[in-house]
mmCIF file with all atom_site columns, C-alpha atoms in Angstrom:
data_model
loop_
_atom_site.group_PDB
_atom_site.id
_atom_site.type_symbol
_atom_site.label_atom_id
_atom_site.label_alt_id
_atom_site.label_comp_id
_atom_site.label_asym_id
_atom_site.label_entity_id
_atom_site.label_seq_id
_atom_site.pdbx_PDB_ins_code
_atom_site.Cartn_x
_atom_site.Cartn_y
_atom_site.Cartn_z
_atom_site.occupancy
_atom_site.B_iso_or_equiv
_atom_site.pdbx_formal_charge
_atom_site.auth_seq_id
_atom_site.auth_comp_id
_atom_site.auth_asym_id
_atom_site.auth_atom_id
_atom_site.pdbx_PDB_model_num
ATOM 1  C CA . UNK A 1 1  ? -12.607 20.420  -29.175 1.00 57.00 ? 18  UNK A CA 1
ATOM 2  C CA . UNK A 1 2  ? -12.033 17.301  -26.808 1.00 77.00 ? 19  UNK A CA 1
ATOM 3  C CA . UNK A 1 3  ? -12.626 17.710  -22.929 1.00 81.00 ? 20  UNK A CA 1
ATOM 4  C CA . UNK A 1 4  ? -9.609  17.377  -21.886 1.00 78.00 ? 21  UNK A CA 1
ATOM 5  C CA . UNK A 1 5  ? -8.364  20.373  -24.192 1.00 83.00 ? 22  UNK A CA 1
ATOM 6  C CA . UNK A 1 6  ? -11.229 22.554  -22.848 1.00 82.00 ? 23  UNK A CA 1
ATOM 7  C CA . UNK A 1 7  ? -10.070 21.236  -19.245 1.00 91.00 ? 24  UNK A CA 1
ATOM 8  C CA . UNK A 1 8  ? -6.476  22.087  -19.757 1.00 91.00 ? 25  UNK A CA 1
ATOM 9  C CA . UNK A 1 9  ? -8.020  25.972  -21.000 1.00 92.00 ? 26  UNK A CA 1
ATOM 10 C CA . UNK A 1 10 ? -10.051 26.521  -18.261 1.00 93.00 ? 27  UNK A CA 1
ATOM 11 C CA . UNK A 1 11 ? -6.820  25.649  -15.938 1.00 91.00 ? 28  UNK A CA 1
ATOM 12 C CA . UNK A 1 12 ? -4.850  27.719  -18.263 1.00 93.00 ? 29  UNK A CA 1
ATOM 13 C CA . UNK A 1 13 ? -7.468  31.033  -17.548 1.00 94.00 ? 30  UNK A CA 1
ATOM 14 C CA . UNK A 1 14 ? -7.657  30.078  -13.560 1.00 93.00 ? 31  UNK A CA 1
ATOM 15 C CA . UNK A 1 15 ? -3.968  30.199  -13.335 1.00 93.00 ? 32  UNK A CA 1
ATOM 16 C CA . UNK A 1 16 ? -3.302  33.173  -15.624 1.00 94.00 ? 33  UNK A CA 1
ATOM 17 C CA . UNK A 1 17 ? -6.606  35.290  -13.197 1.00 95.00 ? 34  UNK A CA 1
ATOM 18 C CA . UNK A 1 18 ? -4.599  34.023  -9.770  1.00 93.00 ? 35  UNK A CA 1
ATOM 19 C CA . UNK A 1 19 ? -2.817  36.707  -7.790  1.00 93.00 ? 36  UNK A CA 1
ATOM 20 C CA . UNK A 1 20 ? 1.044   36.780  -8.555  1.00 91.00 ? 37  UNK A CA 1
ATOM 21 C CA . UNK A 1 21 ? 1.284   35.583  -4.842  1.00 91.00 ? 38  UNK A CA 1
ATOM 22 C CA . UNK A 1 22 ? -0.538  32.818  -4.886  1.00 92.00 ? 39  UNK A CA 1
ATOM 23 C CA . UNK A 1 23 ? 1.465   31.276  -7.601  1.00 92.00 ? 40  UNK A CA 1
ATOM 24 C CA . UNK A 1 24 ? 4.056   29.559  -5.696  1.00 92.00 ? 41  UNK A CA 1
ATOM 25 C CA . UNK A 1 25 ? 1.282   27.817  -3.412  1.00 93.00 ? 42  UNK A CA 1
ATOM 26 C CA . UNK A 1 26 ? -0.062  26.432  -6.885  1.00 92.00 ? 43  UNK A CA 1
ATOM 27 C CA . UNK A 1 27 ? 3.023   25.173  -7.518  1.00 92.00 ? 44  UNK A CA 1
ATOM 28 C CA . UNK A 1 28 ? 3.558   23.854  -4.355  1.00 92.00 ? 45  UNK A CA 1
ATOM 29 C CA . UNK A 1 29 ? 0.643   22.209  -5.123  1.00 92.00 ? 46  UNK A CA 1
ATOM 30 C CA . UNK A 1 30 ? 1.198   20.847  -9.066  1.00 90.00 ? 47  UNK A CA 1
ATOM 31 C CA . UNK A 1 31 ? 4.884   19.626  -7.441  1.00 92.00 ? 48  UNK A CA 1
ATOM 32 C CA . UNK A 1 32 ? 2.544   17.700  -4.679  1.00 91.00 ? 49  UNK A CA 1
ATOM 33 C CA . UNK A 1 33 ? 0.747   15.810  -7.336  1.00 90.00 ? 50  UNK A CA 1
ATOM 34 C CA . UNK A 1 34 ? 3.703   14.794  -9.840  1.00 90.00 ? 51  UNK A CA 1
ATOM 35 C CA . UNK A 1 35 ? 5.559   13.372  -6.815  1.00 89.00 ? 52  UNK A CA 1
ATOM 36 C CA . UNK A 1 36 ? 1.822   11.843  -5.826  1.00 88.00 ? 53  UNK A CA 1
ATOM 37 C CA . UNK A 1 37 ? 1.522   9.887   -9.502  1.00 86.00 ? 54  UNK A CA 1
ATOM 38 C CA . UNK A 1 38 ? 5.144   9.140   -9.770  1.00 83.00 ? 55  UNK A CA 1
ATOM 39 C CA . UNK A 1 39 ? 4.799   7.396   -6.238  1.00 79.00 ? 56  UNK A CA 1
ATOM 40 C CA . UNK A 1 40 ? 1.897   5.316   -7.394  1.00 72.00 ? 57  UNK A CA 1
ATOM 41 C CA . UNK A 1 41 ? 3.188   3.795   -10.815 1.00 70.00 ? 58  UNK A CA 1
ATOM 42 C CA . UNK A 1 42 ? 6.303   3.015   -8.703  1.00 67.00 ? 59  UNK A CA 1
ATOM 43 C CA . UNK A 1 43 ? 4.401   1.403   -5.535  1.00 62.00 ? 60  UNK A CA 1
ATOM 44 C CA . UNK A 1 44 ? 2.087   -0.216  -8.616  1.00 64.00 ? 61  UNK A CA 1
ATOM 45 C CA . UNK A 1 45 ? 4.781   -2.037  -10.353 1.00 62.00 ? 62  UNK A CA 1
ATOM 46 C CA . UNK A 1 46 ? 7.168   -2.943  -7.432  1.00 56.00 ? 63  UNK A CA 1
ATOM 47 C CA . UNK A 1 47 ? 4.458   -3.432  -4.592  1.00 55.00 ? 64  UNK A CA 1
ATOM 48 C CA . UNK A 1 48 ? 3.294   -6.744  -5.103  1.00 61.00 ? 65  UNK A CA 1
ATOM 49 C CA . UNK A 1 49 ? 6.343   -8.057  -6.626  1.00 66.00 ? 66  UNK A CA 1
ATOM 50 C CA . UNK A 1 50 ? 8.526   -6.767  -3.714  1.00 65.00 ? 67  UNK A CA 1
ATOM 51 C CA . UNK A 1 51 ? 5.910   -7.539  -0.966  1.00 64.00 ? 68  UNK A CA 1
ATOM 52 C CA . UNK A 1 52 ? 5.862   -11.546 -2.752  1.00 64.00 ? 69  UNK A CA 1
ATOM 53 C CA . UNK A 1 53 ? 9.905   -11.747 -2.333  1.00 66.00 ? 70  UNK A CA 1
ATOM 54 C CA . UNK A 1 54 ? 10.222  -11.082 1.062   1.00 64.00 ? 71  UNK A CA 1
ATOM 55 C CA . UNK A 1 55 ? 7.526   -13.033 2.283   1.00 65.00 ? 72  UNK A CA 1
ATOM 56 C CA . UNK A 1 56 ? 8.719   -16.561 0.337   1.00 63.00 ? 73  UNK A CA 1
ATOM 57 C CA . UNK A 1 57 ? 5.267   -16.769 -0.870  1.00 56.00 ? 74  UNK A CA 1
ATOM 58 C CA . UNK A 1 58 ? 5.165   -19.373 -3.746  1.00 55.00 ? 75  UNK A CA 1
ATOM 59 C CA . UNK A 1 59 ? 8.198   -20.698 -3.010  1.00 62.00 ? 76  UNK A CA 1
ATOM 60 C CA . UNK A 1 60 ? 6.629   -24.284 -1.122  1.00 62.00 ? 77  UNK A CA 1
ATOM 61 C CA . UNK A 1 61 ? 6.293   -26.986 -2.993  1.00 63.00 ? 78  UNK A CA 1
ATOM 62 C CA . UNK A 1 62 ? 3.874   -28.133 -0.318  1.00 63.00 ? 79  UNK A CA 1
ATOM 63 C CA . UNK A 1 63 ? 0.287   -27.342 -1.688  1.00 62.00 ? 80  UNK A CA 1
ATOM 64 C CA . UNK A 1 64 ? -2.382  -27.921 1.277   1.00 62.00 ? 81  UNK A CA 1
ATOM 65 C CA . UNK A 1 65 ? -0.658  -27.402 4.807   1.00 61.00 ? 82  UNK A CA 1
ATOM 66 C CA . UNK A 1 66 ? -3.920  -26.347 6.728   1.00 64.00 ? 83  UNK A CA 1
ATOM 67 C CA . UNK A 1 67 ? -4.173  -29.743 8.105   1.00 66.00 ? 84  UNK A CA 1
ATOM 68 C CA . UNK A 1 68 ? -0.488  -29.308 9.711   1.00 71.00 ? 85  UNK A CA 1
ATOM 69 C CA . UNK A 1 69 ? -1.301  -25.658 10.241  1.00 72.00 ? 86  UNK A CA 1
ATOM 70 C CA . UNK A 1 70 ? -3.796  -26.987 12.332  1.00 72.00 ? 87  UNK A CA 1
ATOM 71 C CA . UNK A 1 71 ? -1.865  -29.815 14.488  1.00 74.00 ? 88  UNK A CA 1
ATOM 72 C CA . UNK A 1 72 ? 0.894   -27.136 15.179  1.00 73.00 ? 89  UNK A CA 1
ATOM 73 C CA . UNK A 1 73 ? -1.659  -25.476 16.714  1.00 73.00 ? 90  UNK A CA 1
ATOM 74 C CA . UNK A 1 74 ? -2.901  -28.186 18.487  1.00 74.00 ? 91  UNK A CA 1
ATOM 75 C CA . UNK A 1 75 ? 0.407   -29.070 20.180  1.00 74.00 ? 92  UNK A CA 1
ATOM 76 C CA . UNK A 1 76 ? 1.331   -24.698 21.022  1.00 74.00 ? 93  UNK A CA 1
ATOM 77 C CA . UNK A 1 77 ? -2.370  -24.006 22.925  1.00 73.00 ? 94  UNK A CA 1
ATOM 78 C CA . UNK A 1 78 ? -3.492  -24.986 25.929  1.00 72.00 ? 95  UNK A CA 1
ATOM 79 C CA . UNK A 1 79 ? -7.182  -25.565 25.656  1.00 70.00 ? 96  UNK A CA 1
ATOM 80 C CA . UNK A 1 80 ? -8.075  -23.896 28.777  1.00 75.00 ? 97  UNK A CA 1
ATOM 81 C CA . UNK A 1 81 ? -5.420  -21.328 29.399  1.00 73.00 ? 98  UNK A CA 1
ATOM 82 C CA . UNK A 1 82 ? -4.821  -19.949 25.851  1.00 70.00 ? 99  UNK A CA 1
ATOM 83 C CA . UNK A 1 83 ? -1.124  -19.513 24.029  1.00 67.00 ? 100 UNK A CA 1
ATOM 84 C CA . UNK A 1 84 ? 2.089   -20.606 26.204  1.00 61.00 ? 101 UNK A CA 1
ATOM 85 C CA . UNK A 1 85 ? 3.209   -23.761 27.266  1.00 54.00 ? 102 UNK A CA 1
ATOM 86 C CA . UNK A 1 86 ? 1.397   -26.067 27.930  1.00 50.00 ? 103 UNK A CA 1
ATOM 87 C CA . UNK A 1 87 ? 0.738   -27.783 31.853  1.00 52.00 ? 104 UNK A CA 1
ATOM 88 C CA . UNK A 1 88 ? 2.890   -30.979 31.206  1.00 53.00 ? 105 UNK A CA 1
ATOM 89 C CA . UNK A 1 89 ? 5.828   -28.746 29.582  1.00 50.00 ? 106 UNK A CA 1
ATOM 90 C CA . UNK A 1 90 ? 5.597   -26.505 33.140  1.00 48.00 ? 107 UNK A CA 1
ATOM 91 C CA . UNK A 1 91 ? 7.553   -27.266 36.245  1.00 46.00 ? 108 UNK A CA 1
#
């Protein structure tokens, strides 16, 4: 006999020595887990591909911006007083 047939026996002769009341908080429970792995095949195979499409990701034809990542930045921070505008853009 494989494991997981002696597994599925030993559940079988847990449940079957449970009180009659404490049946409906096991399947409380069992309902808990079905909606637990039916939730994770559907945040595994939409997840990614959902979380891709919203953000535009892939879509640039552009393959190395850091260096204008990096000159955006340049122009948006002052150097001594952090994010805002800068002292020549104030009145």
């Amino acid at each position: 006999m494989d494991t997981l047939t002696t597994n599925r026996q030993t559940l079988i002769e847990a449940i079957n020595a449970l009180p009659d009341e404490k049946l409906i908080e096991l399947a409380s429970f069992v309902e808990y887990l079905q909606y637990k792995s039916t939730r994770q095949k559907e945040v595994n195979n939409h997840g990614s591909s959902f979380l891709m499409s919203i953000a535009g990701l892939g879509a640039s034809a552009e393959t190395d911006i850091s260096e204008q990542d990096e000159d955006i930045l340049k122009n948006e921070i002052d150097s001594v007083r952090g994010w805002g505008l800068k002292a020549d853009d104030r009145a």
